[in-house]
Coordinates of C-alpha atoms in Angstrom, one line a residue:
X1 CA -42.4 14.3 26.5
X2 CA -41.0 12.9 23.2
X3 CA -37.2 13.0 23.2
X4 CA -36.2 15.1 20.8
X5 CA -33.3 13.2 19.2
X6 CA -32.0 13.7 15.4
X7 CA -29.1 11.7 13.9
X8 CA -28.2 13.0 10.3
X9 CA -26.0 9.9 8.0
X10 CA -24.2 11.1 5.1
X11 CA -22.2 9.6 2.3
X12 CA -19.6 11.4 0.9
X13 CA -16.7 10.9 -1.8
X14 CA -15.3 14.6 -2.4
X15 CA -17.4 16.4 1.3
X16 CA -20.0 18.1 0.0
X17 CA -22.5 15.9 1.2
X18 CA -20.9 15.7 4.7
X19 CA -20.8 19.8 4.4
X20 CA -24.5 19.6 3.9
X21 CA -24.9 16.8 6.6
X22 CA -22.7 19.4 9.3
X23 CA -25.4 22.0 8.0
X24 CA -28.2 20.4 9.3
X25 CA -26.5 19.2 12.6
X26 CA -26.4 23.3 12.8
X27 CA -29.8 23.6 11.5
X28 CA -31.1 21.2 14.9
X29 CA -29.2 22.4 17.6
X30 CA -31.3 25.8 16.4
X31 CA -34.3 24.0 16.4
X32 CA -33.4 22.7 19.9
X33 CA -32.6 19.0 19.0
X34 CA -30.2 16.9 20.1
X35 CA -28.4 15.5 16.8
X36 CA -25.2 13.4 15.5
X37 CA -24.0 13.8 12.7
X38 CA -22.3 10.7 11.5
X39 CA -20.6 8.8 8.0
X40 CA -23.2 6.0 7.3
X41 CA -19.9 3.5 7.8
X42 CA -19.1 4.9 10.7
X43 CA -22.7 3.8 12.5
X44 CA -23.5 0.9 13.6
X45 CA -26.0 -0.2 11.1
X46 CA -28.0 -2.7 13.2
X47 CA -28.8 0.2 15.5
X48 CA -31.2 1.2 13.0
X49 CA -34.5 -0.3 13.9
X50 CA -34.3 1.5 17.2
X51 CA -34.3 5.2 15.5
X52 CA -37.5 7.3 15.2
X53 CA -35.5 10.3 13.0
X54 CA -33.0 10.4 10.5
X55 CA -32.0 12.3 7.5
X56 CA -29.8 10.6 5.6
X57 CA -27.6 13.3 3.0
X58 CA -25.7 11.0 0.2
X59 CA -23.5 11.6 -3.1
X60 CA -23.1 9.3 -6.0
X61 CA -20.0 9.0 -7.4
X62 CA -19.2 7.2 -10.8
X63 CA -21.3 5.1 -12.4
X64 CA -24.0 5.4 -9.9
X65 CA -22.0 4.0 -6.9
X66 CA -22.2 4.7 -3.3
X67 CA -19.1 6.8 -1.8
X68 CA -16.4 4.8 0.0
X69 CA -17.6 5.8 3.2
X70 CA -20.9 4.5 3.0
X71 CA -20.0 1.1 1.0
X72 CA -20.4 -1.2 3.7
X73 CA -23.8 0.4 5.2
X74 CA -25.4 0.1 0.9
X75 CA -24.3 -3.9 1.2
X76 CA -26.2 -4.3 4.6
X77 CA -29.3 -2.5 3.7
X78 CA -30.1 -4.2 0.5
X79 CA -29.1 -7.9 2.4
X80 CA -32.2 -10.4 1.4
X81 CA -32.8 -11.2 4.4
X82 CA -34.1 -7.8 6.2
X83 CA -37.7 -8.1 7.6
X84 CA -39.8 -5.8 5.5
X85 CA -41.4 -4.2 8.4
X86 CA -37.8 -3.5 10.4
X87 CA -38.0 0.0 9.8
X88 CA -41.2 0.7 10.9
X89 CA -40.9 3.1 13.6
X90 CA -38.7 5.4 11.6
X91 CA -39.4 8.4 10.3
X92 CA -36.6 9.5 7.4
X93 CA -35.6 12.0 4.9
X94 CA -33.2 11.1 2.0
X95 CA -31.0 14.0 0.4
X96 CA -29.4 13.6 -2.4
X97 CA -26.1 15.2 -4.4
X98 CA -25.2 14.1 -7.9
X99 CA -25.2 16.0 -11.2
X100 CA -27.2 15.6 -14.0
X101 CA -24.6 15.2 -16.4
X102 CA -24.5 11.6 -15.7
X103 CA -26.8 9.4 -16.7
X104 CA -27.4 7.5 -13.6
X105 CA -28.2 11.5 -11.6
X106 CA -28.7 10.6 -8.1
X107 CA -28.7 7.1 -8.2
X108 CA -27.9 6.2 -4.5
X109 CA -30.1 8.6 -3.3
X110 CA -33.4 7.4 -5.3
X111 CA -32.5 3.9 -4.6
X112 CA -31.7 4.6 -0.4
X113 CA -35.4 5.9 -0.3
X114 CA -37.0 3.4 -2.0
X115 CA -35.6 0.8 -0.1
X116 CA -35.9 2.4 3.6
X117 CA -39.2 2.7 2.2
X118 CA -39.8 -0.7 1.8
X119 CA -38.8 -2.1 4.9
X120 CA -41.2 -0.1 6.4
X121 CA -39.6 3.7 6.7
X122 CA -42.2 6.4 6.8
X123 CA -41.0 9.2 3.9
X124 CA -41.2 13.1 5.5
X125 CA -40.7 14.5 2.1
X126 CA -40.1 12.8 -1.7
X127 CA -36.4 12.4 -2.5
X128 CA -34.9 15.5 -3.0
X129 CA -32.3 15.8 -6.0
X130 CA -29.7 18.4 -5.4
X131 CA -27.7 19.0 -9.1
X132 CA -24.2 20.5 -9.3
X133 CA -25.2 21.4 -13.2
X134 CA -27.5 23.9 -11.6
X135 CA -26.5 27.6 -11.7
X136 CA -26.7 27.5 -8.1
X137 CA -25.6 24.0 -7.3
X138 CA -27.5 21.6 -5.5
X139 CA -28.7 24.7 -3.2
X140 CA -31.1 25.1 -5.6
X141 CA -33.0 22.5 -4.2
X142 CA -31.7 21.4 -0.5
X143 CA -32.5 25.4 0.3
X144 CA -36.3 25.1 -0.3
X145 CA -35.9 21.2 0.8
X146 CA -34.7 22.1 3.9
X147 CA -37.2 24.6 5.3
X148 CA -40.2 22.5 4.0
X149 CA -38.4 19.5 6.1
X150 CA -37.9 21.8 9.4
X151 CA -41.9 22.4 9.2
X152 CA -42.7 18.5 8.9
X153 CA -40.2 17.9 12.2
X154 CA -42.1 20.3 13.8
X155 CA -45.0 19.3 13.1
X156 CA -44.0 15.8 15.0
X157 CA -41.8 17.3 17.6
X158 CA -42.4 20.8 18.5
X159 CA -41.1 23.0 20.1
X160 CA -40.6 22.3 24.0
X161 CA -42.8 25.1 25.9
X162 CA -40.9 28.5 26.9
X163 CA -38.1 27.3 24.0
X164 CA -37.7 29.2 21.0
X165 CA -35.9 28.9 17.4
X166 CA -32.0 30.2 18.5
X167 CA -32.1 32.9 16.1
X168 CA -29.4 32.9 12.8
X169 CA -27.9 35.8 14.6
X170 CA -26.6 33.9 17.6
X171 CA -23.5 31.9 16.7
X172 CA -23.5 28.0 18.3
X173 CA -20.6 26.9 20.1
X174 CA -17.7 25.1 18.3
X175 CA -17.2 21.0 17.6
X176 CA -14.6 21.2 20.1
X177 CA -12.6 23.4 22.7
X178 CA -9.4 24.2 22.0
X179 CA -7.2 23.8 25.4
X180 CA -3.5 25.4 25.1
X181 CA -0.6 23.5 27.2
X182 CA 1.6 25.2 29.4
X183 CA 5.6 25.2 28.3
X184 CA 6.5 23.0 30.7
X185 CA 3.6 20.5 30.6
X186 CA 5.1 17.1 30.6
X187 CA 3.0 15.5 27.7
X188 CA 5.4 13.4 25.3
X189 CA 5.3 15.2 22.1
X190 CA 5.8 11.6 20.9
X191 CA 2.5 11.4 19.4
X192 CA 3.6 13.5 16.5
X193 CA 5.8 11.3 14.5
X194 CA 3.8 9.0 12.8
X195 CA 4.2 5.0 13.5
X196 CA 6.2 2.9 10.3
X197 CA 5.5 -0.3 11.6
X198 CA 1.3 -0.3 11.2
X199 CA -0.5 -3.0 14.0
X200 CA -2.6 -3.5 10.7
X201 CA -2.7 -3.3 7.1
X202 CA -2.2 0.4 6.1
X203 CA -6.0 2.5 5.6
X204 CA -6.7 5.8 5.9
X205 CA -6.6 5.7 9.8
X206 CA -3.2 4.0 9.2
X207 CA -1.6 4.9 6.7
X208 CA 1.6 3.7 5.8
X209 CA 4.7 6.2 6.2
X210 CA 6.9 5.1 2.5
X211 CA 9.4 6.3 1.3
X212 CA 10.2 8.1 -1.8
X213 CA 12.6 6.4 -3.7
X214 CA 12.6 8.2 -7.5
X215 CA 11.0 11.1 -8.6
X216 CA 11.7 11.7 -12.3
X217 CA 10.2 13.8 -14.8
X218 CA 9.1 11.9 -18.2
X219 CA 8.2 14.3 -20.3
X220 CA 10.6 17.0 -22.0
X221 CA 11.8 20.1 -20.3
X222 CA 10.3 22.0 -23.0
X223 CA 7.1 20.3 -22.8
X224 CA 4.1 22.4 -21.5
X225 CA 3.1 19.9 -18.3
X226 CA 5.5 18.3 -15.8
X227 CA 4.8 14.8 -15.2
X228 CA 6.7 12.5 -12.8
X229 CA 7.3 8.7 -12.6
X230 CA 7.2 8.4 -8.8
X231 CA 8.6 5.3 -6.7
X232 CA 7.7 4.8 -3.0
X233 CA 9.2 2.1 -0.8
X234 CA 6.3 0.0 0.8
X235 CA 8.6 -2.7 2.3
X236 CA 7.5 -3.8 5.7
X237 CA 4.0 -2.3 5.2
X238 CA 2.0 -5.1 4.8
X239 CA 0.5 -3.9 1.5
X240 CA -0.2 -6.6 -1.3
X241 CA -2.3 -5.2 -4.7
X242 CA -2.6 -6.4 -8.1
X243 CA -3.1 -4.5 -11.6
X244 CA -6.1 -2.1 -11.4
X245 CA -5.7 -1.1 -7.9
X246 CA -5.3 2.0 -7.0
X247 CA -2.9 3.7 -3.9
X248 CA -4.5 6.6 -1.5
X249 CA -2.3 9.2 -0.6
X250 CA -2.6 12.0 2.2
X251 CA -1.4 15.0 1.3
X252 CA 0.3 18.3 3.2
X253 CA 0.1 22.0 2.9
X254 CA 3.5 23.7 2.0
X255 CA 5.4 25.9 4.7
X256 CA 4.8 29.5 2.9
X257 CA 1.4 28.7 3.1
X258 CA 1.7 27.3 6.9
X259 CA 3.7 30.4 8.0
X260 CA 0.8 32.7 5.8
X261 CA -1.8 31.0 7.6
X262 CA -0.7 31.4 11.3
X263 CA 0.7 35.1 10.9
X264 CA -2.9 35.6 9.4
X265 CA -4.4 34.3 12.7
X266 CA -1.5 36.1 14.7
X267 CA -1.5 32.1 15.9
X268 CA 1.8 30.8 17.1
X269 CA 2.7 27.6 15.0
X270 CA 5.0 25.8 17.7
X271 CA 1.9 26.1 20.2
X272 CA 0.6 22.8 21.8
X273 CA -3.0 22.3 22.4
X274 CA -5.3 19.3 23.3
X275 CA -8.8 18.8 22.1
X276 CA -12.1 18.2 24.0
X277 CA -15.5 17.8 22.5
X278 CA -17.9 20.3 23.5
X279 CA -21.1 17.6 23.1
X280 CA -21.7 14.3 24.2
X281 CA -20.9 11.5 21.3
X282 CA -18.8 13.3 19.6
X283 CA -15.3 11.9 19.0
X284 CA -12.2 13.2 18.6
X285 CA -10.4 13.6 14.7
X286 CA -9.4 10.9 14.3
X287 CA -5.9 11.5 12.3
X288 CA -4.5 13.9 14.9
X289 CA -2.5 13.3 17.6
X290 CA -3.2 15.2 21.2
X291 CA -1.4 16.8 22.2
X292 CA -0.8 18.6 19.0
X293 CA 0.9 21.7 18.0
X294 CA -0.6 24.4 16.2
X295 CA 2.0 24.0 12.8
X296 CA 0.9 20.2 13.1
X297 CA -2.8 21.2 12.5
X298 CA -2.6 23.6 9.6
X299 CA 0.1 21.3 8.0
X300 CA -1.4 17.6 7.7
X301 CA -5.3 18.6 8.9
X302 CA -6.8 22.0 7.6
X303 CA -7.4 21.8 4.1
X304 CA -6.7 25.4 3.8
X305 CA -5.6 25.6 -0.3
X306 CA -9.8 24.1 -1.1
X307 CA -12.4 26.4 -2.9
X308 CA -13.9 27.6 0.2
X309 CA -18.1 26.9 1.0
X310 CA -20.7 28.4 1.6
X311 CA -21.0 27.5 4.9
X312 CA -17.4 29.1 5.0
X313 CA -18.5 32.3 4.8
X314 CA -21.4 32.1 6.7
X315 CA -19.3 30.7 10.0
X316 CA -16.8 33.6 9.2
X317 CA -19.5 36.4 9.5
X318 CA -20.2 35.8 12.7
X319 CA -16.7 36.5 13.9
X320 CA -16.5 39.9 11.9
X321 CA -16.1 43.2 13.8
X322 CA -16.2 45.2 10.7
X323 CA -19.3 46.0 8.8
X324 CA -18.2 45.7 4.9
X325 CA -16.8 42.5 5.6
X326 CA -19.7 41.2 7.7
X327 CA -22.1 42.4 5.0
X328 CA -20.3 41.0 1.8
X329 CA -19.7 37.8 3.8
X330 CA -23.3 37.4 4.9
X331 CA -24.2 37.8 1.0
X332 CA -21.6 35.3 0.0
X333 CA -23.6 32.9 2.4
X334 CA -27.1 33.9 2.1
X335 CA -29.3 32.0 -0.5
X336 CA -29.4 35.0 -3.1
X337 CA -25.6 35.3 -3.5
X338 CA -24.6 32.4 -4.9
X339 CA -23.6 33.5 -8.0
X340 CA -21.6 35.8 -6.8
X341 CA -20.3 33.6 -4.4
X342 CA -19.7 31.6 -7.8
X343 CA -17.6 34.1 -9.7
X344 CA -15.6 35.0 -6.3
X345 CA -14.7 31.4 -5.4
X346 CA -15.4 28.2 -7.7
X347 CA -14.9 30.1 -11.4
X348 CA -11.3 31.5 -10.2
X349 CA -10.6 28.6 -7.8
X350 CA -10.0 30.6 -5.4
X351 CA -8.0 29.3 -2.2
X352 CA -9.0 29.5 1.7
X353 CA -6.4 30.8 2.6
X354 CA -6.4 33.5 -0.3
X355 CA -10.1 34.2 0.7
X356 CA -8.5 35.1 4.4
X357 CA -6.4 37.6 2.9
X358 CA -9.2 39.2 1.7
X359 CA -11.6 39.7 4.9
X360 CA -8.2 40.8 7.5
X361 CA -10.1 42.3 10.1
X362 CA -12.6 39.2 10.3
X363 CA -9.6 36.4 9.9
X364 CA -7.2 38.3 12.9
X365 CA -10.9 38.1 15.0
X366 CA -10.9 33.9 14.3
X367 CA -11.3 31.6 17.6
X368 CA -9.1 28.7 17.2
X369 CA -11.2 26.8 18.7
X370 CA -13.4 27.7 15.8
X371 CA -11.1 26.4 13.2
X372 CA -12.3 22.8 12.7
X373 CA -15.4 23.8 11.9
X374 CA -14.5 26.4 9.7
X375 CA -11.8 24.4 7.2
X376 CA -12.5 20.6 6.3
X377 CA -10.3 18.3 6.4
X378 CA -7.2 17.3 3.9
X379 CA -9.0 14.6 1.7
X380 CA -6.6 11.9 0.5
X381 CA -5.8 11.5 -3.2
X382 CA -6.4 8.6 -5.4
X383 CA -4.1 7.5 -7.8
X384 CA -4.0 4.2 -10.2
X385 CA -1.0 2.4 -9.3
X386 CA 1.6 1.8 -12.5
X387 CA 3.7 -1.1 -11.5
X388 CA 3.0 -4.4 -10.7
X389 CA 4.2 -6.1 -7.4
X390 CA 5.6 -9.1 -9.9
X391 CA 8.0 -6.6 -11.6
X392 CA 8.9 -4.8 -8.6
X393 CA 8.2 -6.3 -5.4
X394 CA 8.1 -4.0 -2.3
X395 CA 7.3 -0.9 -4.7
X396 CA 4.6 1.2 -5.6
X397 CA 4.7 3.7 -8.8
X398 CA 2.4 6.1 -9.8
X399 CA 2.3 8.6 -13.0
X400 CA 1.3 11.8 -12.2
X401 CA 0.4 15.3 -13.8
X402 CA 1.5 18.4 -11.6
X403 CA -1.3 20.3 -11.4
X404 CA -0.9 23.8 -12.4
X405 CA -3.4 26.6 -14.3
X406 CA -4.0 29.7 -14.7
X407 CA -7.3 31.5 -14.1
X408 CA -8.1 35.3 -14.0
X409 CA -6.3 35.6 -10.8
X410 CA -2.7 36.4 -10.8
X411 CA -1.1 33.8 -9.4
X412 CA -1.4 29.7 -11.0
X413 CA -3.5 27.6 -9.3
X414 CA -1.6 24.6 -8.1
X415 CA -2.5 21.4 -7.3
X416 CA -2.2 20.0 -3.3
X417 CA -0.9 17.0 -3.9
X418 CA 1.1 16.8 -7.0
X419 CA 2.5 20.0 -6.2
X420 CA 3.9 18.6 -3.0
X421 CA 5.3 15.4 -4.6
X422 CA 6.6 16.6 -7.1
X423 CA 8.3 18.4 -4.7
X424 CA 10.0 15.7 -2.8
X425 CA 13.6 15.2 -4.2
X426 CA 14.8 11.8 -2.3
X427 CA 18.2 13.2 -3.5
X428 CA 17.6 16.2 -0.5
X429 CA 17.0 13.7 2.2
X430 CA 14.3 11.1 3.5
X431 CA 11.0 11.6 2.1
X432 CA 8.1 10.3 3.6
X433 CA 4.4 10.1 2.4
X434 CA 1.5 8.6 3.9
X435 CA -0.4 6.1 2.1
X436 CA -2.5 3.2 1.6
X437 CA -4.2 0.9 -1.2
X438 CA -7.5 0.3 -2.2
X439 CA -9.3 -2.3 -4.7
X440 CA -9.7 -0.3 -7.9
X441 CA -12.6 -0.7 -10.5
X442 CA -10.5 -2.2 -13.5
X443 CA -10.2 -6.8 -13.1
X444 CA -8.0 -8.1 -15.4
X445 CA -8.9 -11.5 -16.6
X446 CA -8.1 -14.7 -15.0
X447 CA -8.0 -16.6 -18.0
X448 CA -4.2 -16.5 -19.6
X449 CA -5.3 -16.9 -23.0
X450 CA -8.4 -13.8 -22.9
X451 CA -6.6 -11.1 -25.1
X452 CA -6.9 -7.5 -23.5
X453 CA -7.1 -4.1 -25.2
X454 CA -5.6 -1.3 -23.4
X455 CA -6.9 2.4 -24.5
X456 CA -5.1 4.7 -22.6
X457 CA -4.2 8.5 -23.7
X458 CA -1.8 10.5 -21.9
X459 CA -1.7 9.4 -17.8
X460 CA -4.3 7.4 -18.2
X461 CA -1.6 4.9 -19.3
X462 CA -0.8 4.2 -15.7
X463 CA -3.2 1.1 -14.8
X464 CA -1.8 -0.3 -17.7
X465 CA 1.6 0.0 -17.4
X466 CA 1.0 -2.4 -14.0
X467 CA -1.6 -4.8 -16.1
X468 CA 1.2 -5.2 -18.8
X469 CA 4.1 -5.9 -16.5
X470 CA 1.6 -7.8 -14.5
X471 CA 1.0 -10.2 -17.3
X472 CA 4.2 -10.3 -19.0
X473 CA 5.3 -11.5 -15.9
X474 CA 2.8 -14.5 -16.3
X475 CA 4.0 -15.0 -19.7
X476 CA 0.9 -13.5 -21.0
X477 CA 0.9 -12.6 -24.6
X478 CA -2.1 -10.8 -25.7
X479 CA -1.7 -7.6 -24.7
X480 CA -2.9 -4.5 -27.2
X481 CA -2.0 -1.2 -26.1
X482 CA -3.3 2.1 -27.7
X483 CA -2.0 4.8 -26.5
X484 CA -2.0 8.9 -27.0
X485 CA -0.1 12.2 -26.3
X486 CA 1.3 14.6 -28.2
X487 CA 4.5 14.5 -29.3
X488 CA 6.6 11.5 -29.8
X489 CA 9.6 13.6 -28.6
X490 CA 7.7 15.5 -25.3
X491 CA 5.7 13.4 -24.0
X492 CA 5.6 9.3 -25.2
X493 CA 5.7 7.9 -21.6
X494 CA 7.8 5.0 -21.0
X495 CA 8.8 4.5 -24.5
X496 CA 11.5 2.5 -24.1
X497 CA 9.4 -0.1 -21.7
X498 CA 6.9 -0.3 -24.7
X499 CA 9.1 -0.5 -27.7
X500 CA 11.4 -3.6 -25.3
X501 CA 7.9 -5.5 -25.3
X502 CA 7.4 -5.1 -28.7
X503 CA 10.7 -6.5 -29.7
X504 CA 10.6 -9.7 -27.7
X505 CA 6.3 -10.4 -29.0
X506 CA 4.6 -9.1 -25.4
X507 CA 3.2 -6.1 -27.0
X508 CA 0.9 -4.9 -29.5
X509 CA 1.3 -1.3 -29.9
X510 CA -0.6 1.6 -31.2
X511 CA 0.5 5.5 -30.7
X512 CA -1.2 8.6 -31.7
X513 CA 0.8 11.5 -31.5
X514 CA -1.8 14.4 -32.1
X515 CA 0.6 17.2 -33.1
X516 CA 3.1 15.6 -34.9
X517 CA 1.4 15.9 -37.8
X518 CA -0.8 18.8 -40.0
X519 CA -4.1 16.9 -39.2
X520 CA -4.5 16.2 -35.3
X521 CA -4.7 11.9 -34.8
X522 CA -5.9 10.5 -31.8
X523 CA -6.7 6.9 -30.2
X524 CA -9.7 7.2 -31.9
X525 CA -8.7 7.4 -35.0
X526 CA -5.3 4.3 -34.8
X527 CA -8.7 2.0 -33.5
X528 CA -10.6 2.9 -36.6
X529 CA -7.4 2.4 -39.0
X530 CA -6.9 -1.3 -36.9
X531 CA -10.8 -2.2 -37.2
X532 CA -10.3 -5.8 -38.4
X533 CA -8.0 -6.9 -35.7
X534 CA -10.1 -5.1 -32.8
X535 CA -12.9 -6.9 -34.4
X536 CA -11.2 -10.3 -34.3
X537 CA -9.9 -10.0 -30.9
X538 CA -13.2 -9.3 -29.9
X539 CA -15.4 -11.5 -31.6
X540 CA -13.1 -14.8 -32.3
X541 CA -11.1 -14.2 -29.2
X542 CA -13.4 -12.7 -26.9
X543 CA -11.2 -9.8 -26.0
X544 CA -11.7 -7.5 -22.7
X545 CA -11.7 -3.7 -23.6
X546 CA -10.4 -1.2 -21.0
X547 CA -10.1 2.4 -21.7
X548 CA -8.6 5.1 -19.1
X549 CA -8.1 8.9 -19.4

């Protein structure tokens, strides 16, 4: 008898492909399989040539690059040196998610299966291309994908005798069980302050706990949006970057919506609990601590202010005791209501938690155990970093929008994470935020005499601001800035940086101010007036361009 083994490797940047990946983990423990679902970085790579079955689910983000989490496993697959014939013995399937709006649509994807194809991988099914332009999202495709995949496994491992499909009816049991701690249990509740010196440098498994230093607002109080200048403190950490960069920071849910959540759940928030894995292989998340407490977990883990998924809803129906909510949550997850899925969910932007409010005598009925697998994680937030280490050593500052909208429903929509920072006044106390830096996409160039021009509207200002003070402070002179907001008097960021540079020759500076005037101006337009010198720097001087929105 075959062993009936599946392992499903995803690549994901914003976790819809490691939502689809969790999907078909369900999908073959109901087809009787043991599976692992796993982020392609997280697998050891060179155990490869000893699979038989794997499906690999993978985003692109950008410009047709690989999501973070899967950057190291791209490099090692297209090495020179890999035998053709390594993958021989391995039967694959390669989903992809991207959107068509871009002209490089499912890049990583196309690319992934032509080259486990060519070192010998034996194709189940073409590519398939799921498309977020669709008007049902990339289900469009995996849907049909998916059951035409199921009958080609089949075909190669069927079913073992006197086993059947576990019907959708039955619901599987959770990632992990949930264990609560007695009172007077004597684990240290230690675990839940978070370490500030870091064994290594700061990551996203340990990040770096800074502190807030300034939190200003730069643009009018009159103005429309509230944008901050904000400082953190990152002596100590270990963290060195350089203009371009760009720092990763993990967010929290507010209190209100805390308190909301576990009165939902009738769940008490000072509660400790450890976790245990209900399957073989599978470890433990790895950002919380165990013991944890119940406040803990809704706080820094479940992501419970995102646009809820489909698989959301279809988790959730299984828990309902009451008919109309069973039935309008098993049409929210079912194939055919999508759109309506669409116009209750992503068009409003509606929350989680909001959606919980909704279905009561479902939400009340929620195992905790259950709740991992129903709310992804936080996901940390990337921002470019606007100062350089040269001007102020020990710091890192970004510039940041506070997100906040209005749709049809009656309350704004806020943003996670500028929301919560903007909220952190180190006037009210000791603020910290967890973070850590990455290599950005923007290199400056290493020749001191290569002139640079900067185009950068609004925030998108920020890497600059760092590759300025970075290259002032190398005595660098030929820096060209164009830059564009809306008023001169609301919303010119760091004006009196700029105009300082200026004075003393750092600086070549271009504003558009769009509605200062009858006629709107923008960047566009101050490049077109200043053709000739863009067109000297570029082609006598060999200027780098670099434009950021």
């Amino acid at each position: 008898m075959v062993e009936r083994k599946l392992l499903v490797l995803f690549g994901s940047q914003t976790g819809t492909a490691e939502d689809t990946a969790e999907r078909i983990g369900r999908e073959a423990k109901r087809h009787h399989f043991q599976c692992r679902v796993e982020a392609l970085d997280s697998y050891d790579v060179a155990n490869l040539i000893n699979e038989l079955l794997v499906v690999f689910v993978c985003a692109t983000t950008g410009q047709g690059d690989p999501p973070d989490n899967m950057k190291m496993f791209w490099q090692f697959l297209f090495r020179k040196n890999l035998p053709p014939g390594s993958l021989c013995q391995l039967d694959y399937a390669v989903l992809g998610l991207g959107d068509s709006s871009y002209p490089k649509f499912n890049f990583v994807a196309k690319k992934l299966h032509k080259r486990v194809l060519q070192l010998g991988g034996n194709p189940l099914l073409p590519v398939a291309l799921g498309d977020d332009q669709h008007d049902l999202g990339p289900d469009a495709v995996v849907d049909p994908w998916l059951l035409a995949l199921w009958g080609k496994i089949l075909a190669l491992y069927p079913l073992p005798p006197g086993l059947e499909i576990i019907s959708p009816d039955v619901r599987l049991p959770p990632k992990y069980t949930l264990h609560y701690l007695t009172e007077d249990s004597s684990h240290p509740s230690g675990g839940l302050l978070q370490p500030t010196a870091p064994r290594a440098v700061p990551s996203e498994l340990h990040p770096f706990a800074a502190q807030v230093v300034s939190n200003q607002r730069v643009t009018a109080e009159s103005h429309f949006q509230d944008v901050r200048l904000i400082e953190f403190d990152v002596t100590g950490s270990g963290i060195t970057f350089s203009a371009g960069d760009v720092v990763m920071i993990q967010p929290q849910n507010c209190p209100e919506d805390v308190q909301q959540f576990c009165q939902l759940l009738c769940l008490d928030p000072d509660r400790r609990f450890v976790l245990k894995p209900t399957q073989p292989g599978v470890s433990l998340p790895a950002l919380l601590p165990q013991p944890c407490t119940i406040r803990y977990l809704v706080t820094h883990y479940l992501d419970i202010s995102c646009v809820p998924r489909r698989s959301f809803f279809e988790l959730l129906s299984y828990f309902s005791t009451n008919k109309l909510e069973r039935e309008k949550l098993q049409e929210f997850s079912s194939a055919q209501g999508q759109e309506e899925l669409y116009s209750y969910c992503n068009r409003p932007r509606r929350t989680t938690l909001e959606a919980l409010w909704d279905f009561p005598q479902t939400t009340c009925a929620i195992p905790p155990e259950y709740l991992l697998d129903l709310i992804p994680r936080i996901r940390p937030r990337a921002f470019s970093i606007a100062s350089s280490m040269l001007a102020h050593p020990d710091r890192i500052q970004i510039l940041m929008a506070v997100v906040r909208y209005k749709t049809r429903l009656s309350k704004p929509r806020r943003g996670l994470c500028s929301t919560w920072l903007a909220s952190l006044n180190p006037e009210q106390g000791d603020f910290r935020v967890p973070l850590w830096v990455k290599k950005g996409g923007m290199k400056f160039p290493a020749d001191p005499d290569t002139p640079v021009i900067m185009i950068g509207p609004g925030t998108g200002v920020a890497p600059f601001r760092a590759a300025i003070q970075e290259r002032v402070a190398q005595g660098r002179r030929g820096n060209c800035l164009f830059f564009g907001c809306r008023q001169k008097s609301k919303d010119f960021y760091c004006q009196a940086e700029w105009e300082e540079l200026v004075s003393k020759g750092f600086l070549t500076l271009f504003t558009a101010f769009s509605r200062d005037q009858e006629e709107k101006v923008y960047v566009q337009h101050r490049i077109q007036e200043n053709q000739r010198l863009v067109w000297e720097l570029l082609s006598s001087r060999n200027a780098h361009v670099y434009l950021a929105g």
